[in-house]
Structures are given as C-alpha cells and as structure tokens.
XYZ file of C-alpha atoms in Angstrom:
723
model
C -19.917 -18.864 -30.882
C -19.485 -15.748 -29.202
C -15.784 -14.596 -29.099
C -14.452 -14.495 -25.380
C -13.467 -10.465 -24.898
C -10.318 -10.055 -22.211
C -10.498 -7.231 -20.317
C -6.609 -6.741 -20.628
C -4.509 -8.292 -23.327
C -0.751 -7.751 -22.600
C 2.044 -7.928 -25.926
C 5.255 -8.905 -25.057
C 8.522 -11.181 -25.245
C 8.141 -13.165 -21.856
C 11.249 -14.877 -21.937
C 13.281 -11.134 -20.578
C 14.437 -12.108 -17.182
C 14.611 -8.835 -15.304
C 12.266 -5.882 -14.797
C 10.010 -6.409 -17.996
C 8.674 -9.692 -16.598
C 8.363 -8.570 -13.029
C 6.568 -5.579 -13.984
C 3.749 -7.834 -16.185
C 3.592 -10.042 -13.199
C 2.627 -6.923 -10.724
C 0.162 -5.740 -13.343
C -1.507 -9.222 -13.808
C -1.503 -9.758 -10.168
C -3.424 -6.644 -9.745
C -5.848 -7.633 -12.280
C -6.909 -10.999 -11.361
C -7.425 -9.547 -7.738
C -9.860 -7.454 -9.115
C -11.236 -9.623 -11.243
C -10.192 -8.496 -13.978
C -9.440 -11.839 -17.217
C -5.634 -11.122 -19.117
C -4.488 -12.762 -21.867
C -0.813 -12.688 -22.894
C 0.199 -12.519 -26.484
C 3.927 -13.675 -27.046
C 5.561 -11.634 -29.458
C 9.525 -12.857 -29.838
C 12.045 -10.289 -30.125
C 14.792 -10.066 -32.660
C 17.797 -9.621 -30.008
C 16.338 -12.394 -28.156
C 18.357 -15.674 -29.027
C 15.740 -18.215 -29.826
C 14.760 -21.304 -26.976
C 15.377 -19.401 -24.138
C 12.183 -19.889 -21.717
C 9.522 -17.718 -20.401
C 10.461 -16.244 -17.173
C 9.515 -18.093 -14.438
C 7.655 -14.665 -13.184
C 5.499 -15.335 -16.163
C 5.071 -19.035 -16.024
C 3.853 -18.917 -12.656
C 1.532 -16.388 -13.758
C -0.185 -18.873 -16.045
C 0.316 -22.534 -13.734
C -1.519 -20.502 -11.736
C -4.263 -19.336 -14.072
C -3.714 -15.810 -13.428
C -3.538 -15.103 -17.305
C -4.153 -16.845 -20.188
C -1.817 -17.458 -22.770
C -3.269 -16.223 -26.361
C -3.517 -18.922 -29.219
C -0.969 -18.024 -31.863
C -3.831 -18.478 -34.997
C -6.778 -17.663 -33.520
C -8.107 -13.465 -33.061
C -7.988 -11.879 -29.518
C -10.006 -9.678 -28.254
C -9.281 -6.930 -25.607
C -10.729 -4.131 -23.815
C -7.353 -2.593 -23.685
C -4.137 -3.669 -25.184
C -1.154 -3.035 -23.705
C 1.884 -3.344 -24.902
C 5.380 -3.558 -23.707
C 9.172 -3.186 -24.747
C 9.894 -1.311 -28.310
C 12.595 -3.121 -28.913
C 10.501 -6.164 -30.188
C 9.801 -3.732 -33.292
C 13.124 -3.503 -34.234
C 12.096 -5.545 -37.535
C 9.372 -6.928 -39.309
C 7.700 -9.550 -37.279
C 7.380 -12.695 -38.917
C 4.072 -13.284 -37.883
C 1.813 -10.477 -37.190
C -0.614 -11.237 -34.133
C -4.243 -11.049 -34.186
C -5.452 -8.248 -31.655
C -8.625 -6.681 -31.694
C -9.316 -4.413 -29.264
C -10.919 -0.836 -28.127
C -8.194 0.440 -26.750
C -4.148 -0.035 -27.300
C -1.193 2.024 -25.042
C 2.088 1.224 -25.801
C 4.572 1.606 -23.441
C 7.939 2.741 -23.746
C 10.086 1.330 -21.142
C 13.350 1.462 -22.471
C 15.011 4.752 -23.846
C 16.170 4.330 -27.585
C 19.854 4.700 -26.490
C 21.845 6.049 -23.934
C 24.631 8.706 -24.203
C 27.290 7.826 -26.577
C 24.593 6.364 -28.735
C 20.981 8.116 -28.278
C 19.658 5.165 -30.938
C 21.562 2.325 -29.292
C 18.761 -0.050 -28.940
C 16.385 0.759 -31.098
C 15.083 3.616 -33.881
C 11.841 5.908 -32.445
C 10.409 6.437 -35.443
C 11.183 3.311 -37.045
C 9.469 1.401 -34.053
C 6.747 3.803 -34.150
C 5.959 2.943 -37.383
C 6.046 -0.350 -37.192
C 3.322 -0.416 -34.243
C 0.908 1.502 -36.259
C 1.173 -0.238 -38.736
C 0.959 -2.950 -37.249
C -2.532 -1.842 -34.648
C -3.595 1.161 -35.959
C -2.623 5.031 -36.044
C -5.150 6.081 -32.571
C -2.242 3.320 -30.880
C -1.366 5.884 -27.293
C 1.780 6.084 -26.543
C 2.991 6.399 -22.951
C 6.586 6.063 -21.113
C 7.623 4.524 -18.448
C 8.795 7.040 -16.689
C 10.183 10.689 -16.648
C 13.518 9.749 -17.698
C 12.133 8.098 -20.816
C 9.877 10.983 -21.250
C 12.813 13.172 -21.394
C 14.462 11.696 -24.250
C 10.777 11.412 -25.839
C 9.606 14.889 -25.290
C 6.771 14.109 -27.945
C 5.137 11.472 -25.566
C 1.922 12.556 -24.038
C -0.098 11.697 -21.312
C 0.311 10.163 -17.808
C 3.829 7.574 -17.470
C 3.009 3.740 -17.406
C 5.246 3.679 -14.209
C 5.761 0.092 -13.055
C 3.121 -0.765 -9.817
C 4.288 -2.801 -6.886
C 2.017 -4.455 -4.003
C 3.973 -3.924 -0.752
C 1.990 -6.677 0.976
C 3.823 -9.241 -0.934
C 7.356 -7.668 0.300
C 6.856 -8.144 3.752
C 9.155 -6.465 6.138
C 10.918 -8.663 8.213
C 11.312 -9.400 11.821
C 14.841 -9.749 11.906
C 17.912 -9.126 14.614
C 20.122 -6.244 13.434
C 23.509 -7.349 12.611
C 26.831 -6.378 14.177
C 28.316 -4.764 10.801
C 26.058 -3.077 8.272
C 25.277 -5.013 5.056
C 24.851 -3.644 1.889
C 24.116 -4.797 -1.562
C 21.827 -5.084 -4.816
C 20.641 -7.638 -7.752
C 19.632 -7.613 -11.102
C 20.412 -9.515 -14.547
C 24.250 -9.515 -15.663
C 25.094 -6.393 -18.291
C 28.090 -3.936 -18.048
C 25.969 -1.236 -18.005
C 24.434 -1.740 -14.938
C 27.764 -1.280 -13.031
C 29.823 1.927 -12.666
C 32.256 2.201 -14.802
C 35.527 2.459 -13.415
C 37.007 0.040 -10.161
C 37.583 3.422 -8.846
C 33.926 4.464 -8.492
C 32.889 0.077 -8.017
C 34.887 0.611 -4.612
C 33.341 3.434 -3.293
C 29.853 2.300 -3.731
C 30.707 -1.074 -2.593
C 33.612 -0.776 -0.237
C 36.334 -2.864 0.326
C 35.995 -2.540 4.229
C 36.335 -5.563 7.299
C 33.793 -3.444 9.059
C 31.384 -3.594 6.051
C 29.637 -6.635 4.234
C 29.069 -6.638 0.324
C 26.627 -8.763 -1.032
C 25.137 -9.040 -4.649
C 23.062 -10.894 -6.305
C 23.322 -11.489 -10.531
C 26.080 -9.468 -12.078
C 28.855 -10.078 -9.658
C 31.082 -11.710 -12.206
C 30.777 -8.225 -13.887
C 32.285 -6.706 -10.423
C 34.434 -8.678 -9.927
C 36.015 -8.734 -13.739
C 36.646 -5.290 -13.450
C 38.580 -5.647 -9.968
C 40.314 -8.280 -11.211
C 39.828 -9.632 -8.055
C 36.401 -10.342 -5.745
C 37.256 -8.403 -1.972
C 37.229 -10.417 1.093
C 33.918 -8.664 1.934
C 31.907 -9.428 -0.779
C 29.749 -12.218 -1.392
C 28.145 -13.074 -4.587
C 25.920 -15.216 -5.874
C 24.749 -15.986 -9.258
C 20.936 -14.230 -10.726
C 18.384 -16.239 -9.879
C 20.266 -18.575 -7.238
C 18.160 -16.295 -4.420
C 14.556 -14.926 -4.477
C 15.114 -11.700 -4.608
C 12.908 -11.021 -1.310
C 14.740 -13.507 0.306
C 17.797 -12.036 -0.406
C 16.804 -8.297 0.286
C 15.715 -9.493 3.908
C 19.631 -10.099 3.958
C 20.457 -6.576 3.419
C 20.632 -3.224 5.191
C 21.095 -0.948 2.669
C 20.378 -0.923 -1.521
C 22.754 0.457 -3.097
C 22.381 1.399 -6.990
C 24.971 2.417 -9.355
C 25.184 1.547 -12.964
C 27.154 3.732 -16.280
C 26.865 6.913 -16.602
C 25.739 6.749 -20.116
C 23.008 4.367 -19.241
C 19.541 5.821 -18.971
C 18.108 3.600 -16.528
C 14.033 3.884 -17.592
C 12.236 3.014 -13.843
C 14.967 1.012 -11.357
C 12.528 -1.892 -10.743
C 14.971 -3.163 -8.247
C 14.923 0.046 -6.264
C 11.252 -0.340 -6.131
C 11.341 -3.534 -4.889
C 14.133 -3.050 -1.885
C 12.032 0.295 -0.800
C 9.085 -1.819 -0.500
C 11.216 -4.788 1.338
C 11.852 -1.913 3.809
C 15.420 -1.885 2.851
C 16.501 1.801 2.736
C 18.165 2.734 -1.157
C 20.861 4.857 -1.744
C 20.909 5.480 -5.479
C 22.416 8.344 -7.811
C 20.385 11.955 -7.891
C 19.555 11.567 -11.379
C 16.622 9.102 -10.221
C 14.875 11.225 -7.607
C 12.197 12.216 -10.647
C 10.606 8.464 -10.014
C 11.372 8.024 -6.464
C 11.102 11.739 -4.960
C 12.337 12.397 -1.068
C 11.964 8.349 -0.355
C 15.379 7.401 -1.624
C 19.066 8.668 -0.621
C 20.866 10.320 -3.051
C 24.103 10.566 -3.649
C 27.574 9.734 -5.908
C 29.328 6.606 -4.770
C 31.765 8.892 -2.624
C 29.175 9.270 -0.463
C 27.948 5.518 -0.127
C 29.847 4.672 2.884
C 29.322 7.682 5.112
C 25.890 7.591 4.394
C 25.859 4.237 5.338
C 27.842 4.892 8.848
C 25.679 7.462 9.485
C 22.321 5.805 9.086
C 23.687 2.708 10.768
C 24.184 4.660 13.727
C 21.149 6.202 14.723
C 18.632 3.328 14.494
C 15.582 5.693 14.680
C 16.333 7.724 11.834
C 17.054 4.245 9.968
C 13.634 2.735 10.758
C 12.531 6.388 9.761
C 13.988 6.302 6.399
C 12.767 2.785 5.799
C 9.221 3.543 6.864
C 8.815 6.673 4.407
C 10.868 4.951 1.444
C 7.527 2.137 2.053
C 4.466 4.125 2.312
C 5.682 5.989 -0.544
C 6.344 2.567 -2.315
C 2.755 1.823 -1.569
C 0.995 4.984 -2.177
C 2.414 6.440 -5.543
C 2.771 2.671 -7.419
C 0.152 0.775 -5.590
C -1.943 -1.850 -7.478
C -4.939 1.167 -7.322
C -2.786 3.405 -9.357
C -2.547 0.393 -12.033
C -6.214 -0.464 -11.532
C -7.398 3.311 -12.253
C -5.061 3.757 -15.273
C -6.993 0.760 -17.062
C -10.488 2.164 -15.985
C -10.116 5.259 -17.744
C -9.055 3.202 -20.344
C -12.147 0.845 -20.382
C -10.603 -1.423 -18.869
C -12.133 -1.412 -15.396
C -14.961 -1.665 -13.268
C -15.430 2.089 -12.507
C -18.898 2.935 -13.552
C -20.321 5.467 -16.020
C -20.258 8.094 -12.847
C -16.016 7.885 -12.607
C -15.538 9.493 -15.638
C -13.802 12.898 -15.467
C -16.144 16.566 -16.648
C -16.698 16.143 -19.808
C -16.320 12.246 -20.987
C -20.117 12.236 -21.651
C -20.212 10.957 -24.860
C -22.951 12.286 -28.038
C -24.713 14.182 -26.023
C -25.358 11.607 -23.027
C -26.660 13.330 -19.806
C -25.179 13.225 -16.424
C -25.427 9.630 -14.900
C -27.871 10.010 -11.818
C -25.882 7.255 -10.288
C -23.260 9.417 -8.527
C -20.551 7.954 -5.691
C -19.803 8.574 -2.080
C -16.877 10.062 -1.881
C -15.261 9.357 1.631
C -12.164 11.081 2.589
C -10.003 9.240 5.804
C -7.692 11.201 7.360
C -4.409 9.524 8.105
C -2.541 8.360 11.312
C -0.265 5.235 12.007
C -3.434 2.928 12.483
C -6.576 1.888 10.218
C -9.000 3.308 12.631
C -10.719 6.180 10.181
C -10.102 4.145 7.246
C -11.994 1.147 9.034
C -14.697 3.029 9.487
C -15.439 4.466 6.198
C -15.255 1.258 4.391
C -17.415 -0.213 7.021
C -20.268 2.405 5.396
C -19.210 1.696 2.012
C -19.093 -1.634 1.890
C -22.845 -1.229 2.992
C -23.395 1.912 0.438
C -26.266 0.616 -2.536
C -24.992 0.293 -5.934
C -26.375 3.491 -6.719
C -24.143 4.971 -4.454
C -21.043 3.455 -4.536
C -17.632 4.352 -2.454
C -15.190 5.759 -3.648
C -12.615 6.401 -0.751
C -9.471 8.821 -0.384
C -7.183 7.679 1.914
C -4.265 10.058 3.907
C -3.214 7.037 5.338
C -1.011 4.289 3.919
C -3.588 1.586 3.929
C -4.366 2.322 0.944
C -3.942 -0.571 -0.241
C -5.941 -2.039 2.454
C -8.753 -0.169 0.665
C -7.893 -1.259 -2.995
C -7.794 -5.034 -1.406
C -11.076 -4.477 0.237
C -12.065 -3.956 -3.194
C -13.082 -0.092 -2.962
C -11.672 2.607 -6.117
C -9.257 4.205 -4.010
C -7.460 7.182 -4.018
C -4.182 8.462 -2.370
C -3.931 12.066 -0.403
C -0.159 12.276 1.067
C -0.417 13.795 4.793
C 1.579 16.421 5.469
C 4.143 14.812 7.051
C 5.056 12.406 4.553
C 5.252 15.217 2.160
C 7.090 17.556 4.542
C 5.230 20.670 3.683
C 4.904 23.591 6.385
C 1.198 23.964 7.186
C -0.207 26.751 5.032
C 1.099 24.898 1.667
C 0.039 21.735 2.984
C -3.632 23.060 3.553
C -3.445 24.546 -0.199
C -2.453 20.960 -1.869
C -5.500 18.916 0.078
C -7.677 21.701 -1.013
C -6.648 21.353 -4.577
C -6.444 17.475 -4.411
C -10.168 17.324 -2.927
C -11.115 19.512 -5.941
C -9.769 17.603 -8.461
C -11.266 14.454 -6.886
C -14.610 16.058 -6.746
C -14.485 17.317 -10.232
C -13.330 13.918 -11.103
C -15.973 11.352 -9.442
C -18.670 13.807 -8.930
C -19.861 12.968 -5.948
C -23.042 13.349 -4.485
C -21.836 13.358 -1.131
C -18.492 13.739 0.387
C -17.633 11.889 4.047
C -14.742 13.095 6.035
C -13.797 10.733 8.814
C -11.135 13.516 9.976
C -10.888 16.766 11.852
C -11.606 19.148 9.697
C -8.515 21.010 8.248
C -8.055 24.186 6.864
C -7.780 22.544 3.337
C -10.936 20.538 3.938
C -12.953 23.699 4.814
C -11.992 25.238 1.654
C -12.641 22.690 -0.546
C -15.869 22.255 0.460
C -16.967 25.676 0.195
C -15.340 25.574 -3.690
C -17.816 22.653 -4.128
C -20.961 24.044 -2.137
C -23.066 21.747 -5.003
C -22.093 18.584 -3.457
C -23.495 17.604 0.093
C -20.687 17.809 2.749
C -20.776 16.011 5.475
C -18.552 15.404 9.213
C -18.136 11.970 10.204
C -17.227 12.966 13.670
C -16.299 10.376 16.769
C -17.146 10.957 20.021
C -15.304 10.678 23.325
C -12.705 13.011 22.660
C -10.879 13.931 26.398
C -11.611 16.594 28.155
C -10.239 20.080 26.995
C -9.033 19.256 23.640
C -10.463 19.868 20.211
C -12.615 22.509 20.535
C -11.411 24.763 18.145
C -12.296 21.648 15.113
C -16.105 22.156 16.799
C -16.715 25.250 14.999
C -15.804 24.402 11.959
C -19.028 21.839 11.777
C -20.774 24.776 10.206
C -18.633 23.880 6.772
C -20.295 20.667 6.493
C -24.189 19.774 5.338
C -24.541 17.664 8.673
C -22.208 15.441 10.544
C -22.460 11.837 11.393
C -22.115 10.527 14.730
C -21.016 7.015 15.260
C -22.317 5.976 18.782
C -20.341 5.577 21.761
C -20.942 2.724 24.467
C -18.882 4.679 26.866
C -20.730 7.776 26.078
C -22.061 7.982 29.659
C -18.472 9.059 30.528
C -18.363 11.361 27.888
C -16.094 14.993 29.350
C -15.544 15.790 25.561
C -16.524 19.076 23.486
C -18.806 17.700 21.226
C -21.070 16.793 24.280
C -22.347 20.136 23.761
C -22.242 20.444 20.490
C -25.094 17.601 19.401
C -27.709 19.511 17.815
C -28.583 18.330 14.550
C -26.476 15.902 14.574
C -27.462 12.617 12.990
C -26.542 9.488 15.293
C -26.206 5.983 14.888
C -25.186 2.723 16.569
C -21.112 2.352 17.051
C -19.778 2.101 13.584
C -18.082 -1.775 13.461
C -16.465 -2.969 10.064
C -17.810 -6.500 10.108
C -21.314 -7.409 11.773
C -21.687 -10.860 14.319
C -22.873 -13.313 10.915
C -19.070 -12.835 9.173
C -16.702 -14.096 11.999
C -16.042 -16.997 11.268
C -16.688 -19.952 13.383
C -13.714 -20.662 16.473
C -12.388 -23.694 15.031
C -12.399 -22.344 11.314
C -10.725 -19.133 13.337
C -8.188 -21.197 15.301
C -6.989 -22.984 11.770
C -6.538 -19.503 10.423
C -4.758 -18.028 12.877
C -2.223 -21.202 13.707
C -3.915 -21.874 16.960
C -2.549 -24.982 18.658
C -5.058 -27.588 19.289
C -6.391 -27.216 23.355
C -4.380 -24.535 24.050
C -5.853 -20.842 25.058
C -4.571 -18.521 22.131
C -4.666 -14.375 23.039
C -3.856 -11.821 20.398
C -2.127 -8.391 21.677
C -3.308 -5.528 20.018
C -1.381 -2.356 21.673
C -1.391 -0.337 18.407
C -0.292 0.338 14.773
C 2.746 1.620 13.201
C 4.665 2.240 16.699
C 4.767 -0.769 17.953
C 8.693 -0.536 19.375
C 7.276 2.665 21.256
C 5.487 -0.038 23.332
C 8.393 -3.026 23.420
C 8.553 -3.362 27.175
C 4.626 -3.612 28.223
C 4.599 -5.759 25.320
C 6.973 -8.001 26.381
C 5.898 -8.198 29.767
C 2.586 -9.103 28.660
C 3.568 -11.800 26.621
C 6.225 -13.379 28.878
C 2.660 -13.836 31.934
C 0.667 -15.094 29.333
C 2.816 -17.774 28.449
C 3.573 -18.384 31.829
C -0.347 -18.865 32.401
C -0.443 -21.287 29.589
C -1.961 -19.132 26.378
C -0.013 -19.171 22.950
C 0.732 -15.985 22.030
C -0.242 -13.924 19.101
C 0.795 -10.123 17.876
C -1.387 -8.399 15.894
C 1.054 -6.540 13.585
C -0.503 -4.002 11.849
C -0.295 -4.211 7.731
C 0.981 -0.695 7.400
C 3.378 -0.819 10.618
C 6.076 1.854 10.138
C 8.801 -0.056 12.015
C 10.257 -3.433 12.262
C 8.964 -5.584 14.772
C 10.978 -6.375 18.161
C 12.120 -9.834 18.540
C 9.519 -11.041 21.158
C 10.337 -15.216 21.654
C 7.220 -17.390 21.811
C 5.723 -15.057 20.234
C 3.065 -15.121 16.999
C 3.137 -12.083 14.410
C -0.357 -12.110 13.007
C -0.250 -10.444 9.813
C -4.375 -10.512 8.508
C -6.912 -7.661 7.857
C -9.347 -7.465 9.452
C -8.187 -9.597 12.474
C -11.745 -8.706 13.839
C -13.004 -11.688 11.433
C -11.128 -14.297 13.379
C -12.355 -12.639 16.938
C -13.887 -15.975 17.689
C -10.803 -18.326 17.443
C -9.251 -16.524 20.729
C -10.062 -16.496 24.955
C -8.323 -12.760 25.392
C -7.784 -10.065 23.972
C -5.227 -7.384 25.306
C -6.093 -3.987 23.236
C -5.561 -0.750 23.040
C -8.969 1.300 23.788
C -9.255 3.044 19.899
C -12.436 2.757 19.015
C -12.575 0.351 16.617
C -10.814 -2.660 18.304
C -13.185 -1.146 21.429
C -16.451 -1.591 19.982
C -15.834 -4.907 17.927
C -14.300 -6.734 21.512
C -17.626 -6.003 23.380
C -20.328 -6.452 20.911
C -18.670 -9.377 19.728
C -18.338 -10.680 23.384
C -14.442 -10.974 23.408
C -12.860 -11.290 27.133
C -10.409 -8.007 26.507
C -8.623 -6.400 28.982
C -8.109 -2.393 27.845
C -4.565 -0.869 28.091
C -5.197 2.616 26.893
C -3.048 5.031 24.680
C -3.022 7.957 26.366
C -0.828 9.775 24.048
C -3.482 10.174 21.196
C -4.402 13.497 20.852
C -8.050 13.713 20.472
C -9.457 9.877 21.516
C -10.185 9.598 25.675
C -9.072 6.396 25.548
C -8.483 6.637 29.431
C -11.938 7.102 29.794
C -13.206 4.538 27.920
C -11.480 1.807 28.777
C -12.038 2.955 32.483
C -16.010 2.652 31.647
C -15.833 -0.654 30.152
C -13.988 -1.833 33.578
C -16.726 -0.074 35.226
C -19.617 -2.130 32.890
C -17.774 -4.943 34.034
C -17.579 -5.610 30.363
C -13.317 -5.125 30.424
C -10.753 -5.400 32.850
C -8.443 -2.352 32.465
C -4.609 -1.307 33.003
C -4.324 2.539 33.276
C -0.690 2.332 33.821
C 1.198 -0.711 31.749
C 4.801 0.231 33.904
C 3.123 -0.788 37.061
C 2.651 -3.797 38.880
C -1.107 -3.191 37.901
C -0.239 -5.156 34.790
C 0.680 -8.631 36.182
C -2.514 -7.943 38.574
C -4.570 -7.650 36.168
C -3.449 -10.057 33.824
C -2.941 -12.549 36.532
C -7.289 -12.455 37.459
C -7.697 -12.280 33.038
C -6.361 -15.661 32.747
C -8.506 -16.870 35.193
C -11.201 -19.142 33.155
C -14.020 -18.177 35.177
C -13.251 -14.235 34.952
C -13.280 -14.743 30.999
C -16.586 -16.473 31.468
C -17.758 -13.464 33.156
C -16.593 -11.321 30.699
C -17.856 -12.900 27.929
C -21.312 -12.947 29.280
C -21.481 -9.172 30.498
C -20.404 -7.866 26.847
C -23.808 -9.940 26.095
C -25.817 -8.438 28.437
C -25.113 -5.238 26.403
C -26.507 -5.509 22.891
C -25.363 -2.270 20.773
C -26.187 -3.197 16.804
C -24.149 -1.705 14.238
C -24.932 1.691 12.677
C -22.806 1.273 9.782
C -25.775 0.347 7.401
C -28.003 2.840 9.404
C -24.866 5.540 8.632
C -24.849 4.217 4.984
C -28.850 4.508 4.114
C -28.475 8.407 5.790
C -25.677 8.844 3.473
C -27.373 7.408 0.655
C -30.601 9.825 1.543
C -28.779 12.591 1.141
C -27.094 11.699 -2.034
C -30.135 10.863 -3.795
C -31.561 14.361 -2.592
C -28.414 15.941 -3.902
C -29.294 13.379 -7.416
C -32.926 14.667 -7.769
C -32.034 18.112 -6.765
C-alpha cells in the first residue's frame, strides 16, 4: 500500500496554551484554505507537566478536519517538516517520532534565555545536536524574528515569522465609549509584566477617567501592587476569546520585564489585526515597524489621551496597523515560503533564477505577472483577478498588488505578492520610485514571467523597471473614461510598454478624457468583469446568503470602499429613505475598509467578496459609479441608482452615471446633499420603475471582455516563450 504523503508535517508539543498553539493554528488554516494536507506530530516537552490537554485551538483543528494527528507507531511522510519549540529537545526524547520529509525546518520561536541568564530556557548547542541527531544534518534553522536572530547570529535564511488572517479579526462597528479603555491579554507569567509596581501603574494607570481590562495574568499584577485598582477589570485566562476581548479595548498596551527577550509578540499582532492601536516598547520595532506606537511605560497615558482626543488620527493609526499586518504577516507570505521549500502549489516556473537542477532547461510554462495599483477599493485588483482566473495553465497568474486587498487575491486562489504603496511606507516620491523599481525587478527575476500587465498609471518606478527588463513583454492595462483635462502626463508614458490593453466602457460615447485621442495600436476588449452571468447564484439562494427576509424588498448600498465615514451623511439619508419605503437595507463594507463603520440603525453590514455573486437577490442597488460596479450592475440587469464619487482623480464617474441615466439603464444622483437624492429615491423604490430599468439593461447586451483579455495576454506570453 502506498503511504500517504502530506504536504506539511508540524512537530511540536500541542499542549502549550499561548502563542505557540495560536501560531500553529494560523498556519494550518492557511494551508487548509490553499488545499494543502497537514499532519500534526505531537512530542511532549519535558517542561510541560503530564496530564495537560491539547490547546483548544489545536483540538478545534483536529475536530474540523483541517489537520490529522500522526499515529505514534507509524511513519509519517511529508514534503516539508516544520518543527516548533526548541525546549522540546532539552532532554533526550523517550520516543523519537518517525517522520520522513523532503525538507525540514526548525523554527526557533523562543530565545535560549534572557539578559540575566542567556541559557535560562535551553542550551542552543545541545538542542541543535539532538535535532540533527533525530532528523539529520540538513535541517534549516530559522528564527521567528529579529530579536531571536540577534541572540543566535549564526542562523541563516529569512525569519519564519508568525502569520494572521485579518479577515478572521474583523474591526467592530461599536460606538465610542465615554472613557478610553486600555488593556492586554496573555498567559500568566511574571516575566510578561513590568518588574516594579511604579512601572506597572505607569503602563496601566489607576485613574478614574481611564478603564483598564486584563485577560489572563492579572493576578500577577495585583499581587505586585498588593491591591486591584478600582478602574481595573481582571478576567482569568480563557474567560473570553481574544477577539471578543480585543473588541472591548481602545488601546492595547504591552510592557514586560526588561530582562525578557520576547520572541515575537503574538498578542500584539492580534490586537493590530483587530483594529486596536498597540502601544509597546521600542525593542519591538524590528517586528512591527512603524505600524505600532512606541513608548516607555511613562509615555502611555499621554499617548492614550492625545490619540483619544483626535478620532481621525486614531482611525488612521488603527487602519495603518491593520494594513501592515495584512501585508507583512498575511497567509500569502506563509504559502510562499512553503512553496519555496517544495510544499506548495507553485509550479517549477516560479523558482528563482538559477534554481533549475541538473541542467534542466528553463520551463516553457511561464506566468503572467499582474500588477495592481493601490487605492481604497478593490477595483484595479478585481479587474486583474478577472483576467487572471481566465489565463491558461501554461501561463498562470501571479498577482502583485499595492492594495491591502492582497489577502483577497490569496483567498481567490492566486499566488500573491505585496507591494507597499508610497502612503504606507511614508516615503518621498523619488525614494519610493526607486523602491518600486527594485521590488518589481526582484519579482520579475523571481517569477520569470513572460508578460507583466500593469493596471495602474505608469509611475516612474514602473517605467524604469520595464526598461531594465526588456526581455519581458510589458503591457499597460489602461482603463478609459478619464476626467476631462486630467492625466495627460501619463499618456506619453504609454511608449514604455510593448502594448496597451483597454477594457471596454459602456459610456464610451461620453468619454471626454485624454485616452480618446490615443487609441492607435490599443487592443480593446469588452468591459472587464470578475464574474460572468453564469457565476451568479439564483435569487433565492442569494437572498438566503445575504440574510434577506422573505417577502421583503432588499436594497444594497455600496458608495465607496475604505472611505465610508466621508460619506456617512448621505448614506444615512439613503438608508432612512429606503427603510421608510419598506426595504431591508444592506450596506456593503469593503473587506479592506480603512475606518470602522459608523453606526446605522436598521442597516445590516455585508462583508462578502465578490458581492456581485449575489446581485440576483437584490431589488435595488445604490452605488458609486466606479468602473467595476457600474458595468456589473448594468450587465447583470440590476436596478441601480448611481451616486458618482467626484473626488476621484482620474475616473469620470459623473460622466459615466449621467450616460447610464440618459440611456434609461439607471438613475443618477449628481448631488447627494441636495433634494435631488430624495426625489430620485422616490422613483427608484417604485416597482414599475425598477422593472423598466431591468428591461433596459437586458437590451444593452454587452459581454465580458475578461476572457478576451486573458487570451490576448496569453498569446503575447506564448510569443515571448517561443522567441
């Protein structure tokens, strides 16, 4: 009988209650979503007492079938073995697990000691000798973070950092409280707290106008103080789930004993993912960059009060941290490192230059690298995913995005690379251009694409990268319908590309932008949409998925992504009008919203992607007139009221919405702050008006150009490979 070969085997002691189990659970879930098979190999650690159960996180993985538990008396076969927690090997193992793997990684996720005793927890040389005795001399030793690398400078490779999926840590839409709430959570360990009572009260002040909440380890703090301050609420470890607890905080504050070498800071990562600003010590900067707030315990209270007094700045800090976490520590980064070690779906064409073995030729299967611009929404990225999902197997898509929707592309099944935008990095334009060029050149060298397709304006760094890699075919995916008098500076840069692909535009006759006079040699296709009509679910199924009540009309509001607070007033007016007309009102919150959703009583927030899959379950959509939503609503025959966003720099949403209204395919509100809004909505809620709009949409008959775009790019790729 052929032995089962798992993609990943994870060896550890699964009884640890804290960060070790949380990190393993996050990796297993990412592997399961990517279709990889995981087996867990349990090895008891000598410093964990007998009789401890598996961590609830690990038990849940096994119960849900996301991983298997290795049988102790059988040999486990895997493409990659990942070993976590060096303290398991502080003594000889009573039973050595039988694991056969093509590649083995030892993740050093705890420092050997602290400032007072460098070998307090283990002797690295002894651990290394045992691991190599049991698993061979070719083990790859990787630290979990820069602080561990600093203690063990001989370790090579990149950090095997922890990961988190921010979609599992949603930001709550809760009202702001009267007093700021600061807090922390974690297992009970004295070294996890400040050493003195004075520092403890500086970090977690005893003030009547502040609240402090502690989940786990609070008894250590109160013992040090000799009392529990009146403004403190102390909960035992495990009394609440971390996400539920974090939703009750406004600030996450974490300071520990100065001798402790914190390996990573899992609880900090979780707080930032949940949209809670983190105030931590400067020594964490190598791990969390500029996304956290750095201070000493004495600086906590001024930071809290200053940020609490400036809600806009507070939202900015929270959003920046969440974006940073999604980009640097998202599941895509983990899948990439698995693939590099032979445990992923990455084809041979994705190996870095020079990776071909035994004289094998460069593969003729080469990908298409799709580069998405940054922005508050998913428009650029969705267009590229529409093309990418239709590319042939000989030229699969690799998506590189400046958007913090990288996790969306990953969940949609794409190999994804992240390119931080200039705003995220806080760089001057010239420096960021150099960074962008360098990063693009690296991605081209890494993935060896036959074609790079850029859905963005051609920034300096993009143009420079195209010039430096002339053996790759460079294509500009250039959307039409720019605003009149804008963007001319970009048009001349089209010469830097080998071709220009232009998605179609229903409102092309109203296009007054600079692309109209620059159509020579441009390859045009029909409007590009992520889904085809056949991909939409049936009305009853869609209504059930969206939670629409039976027998009641439903309206969806999608007036922007990432900037919903800027349009809170018209959103509230629209929602109130529709509710008065008997509609169930749904609000589409972008999965990458940069700010918490303001409370809208009677309005349900829908967090799905792509929401277009469920359009048949809706009776009306009130939408911005961005390229993607505009064409999806018309193509799928959904009655729509367009409220154009006039703040866009290039996109002529007003012209697009006006044209649709003139064609009788939709209604348009040009000024949502005027009486026009109520007048148009009064028309839209009438069944006969919506029926007429749906009939008119059905008469338009434009198709989806995503397939044609994919075929054209694949043809260019084939020409490049065959050249």
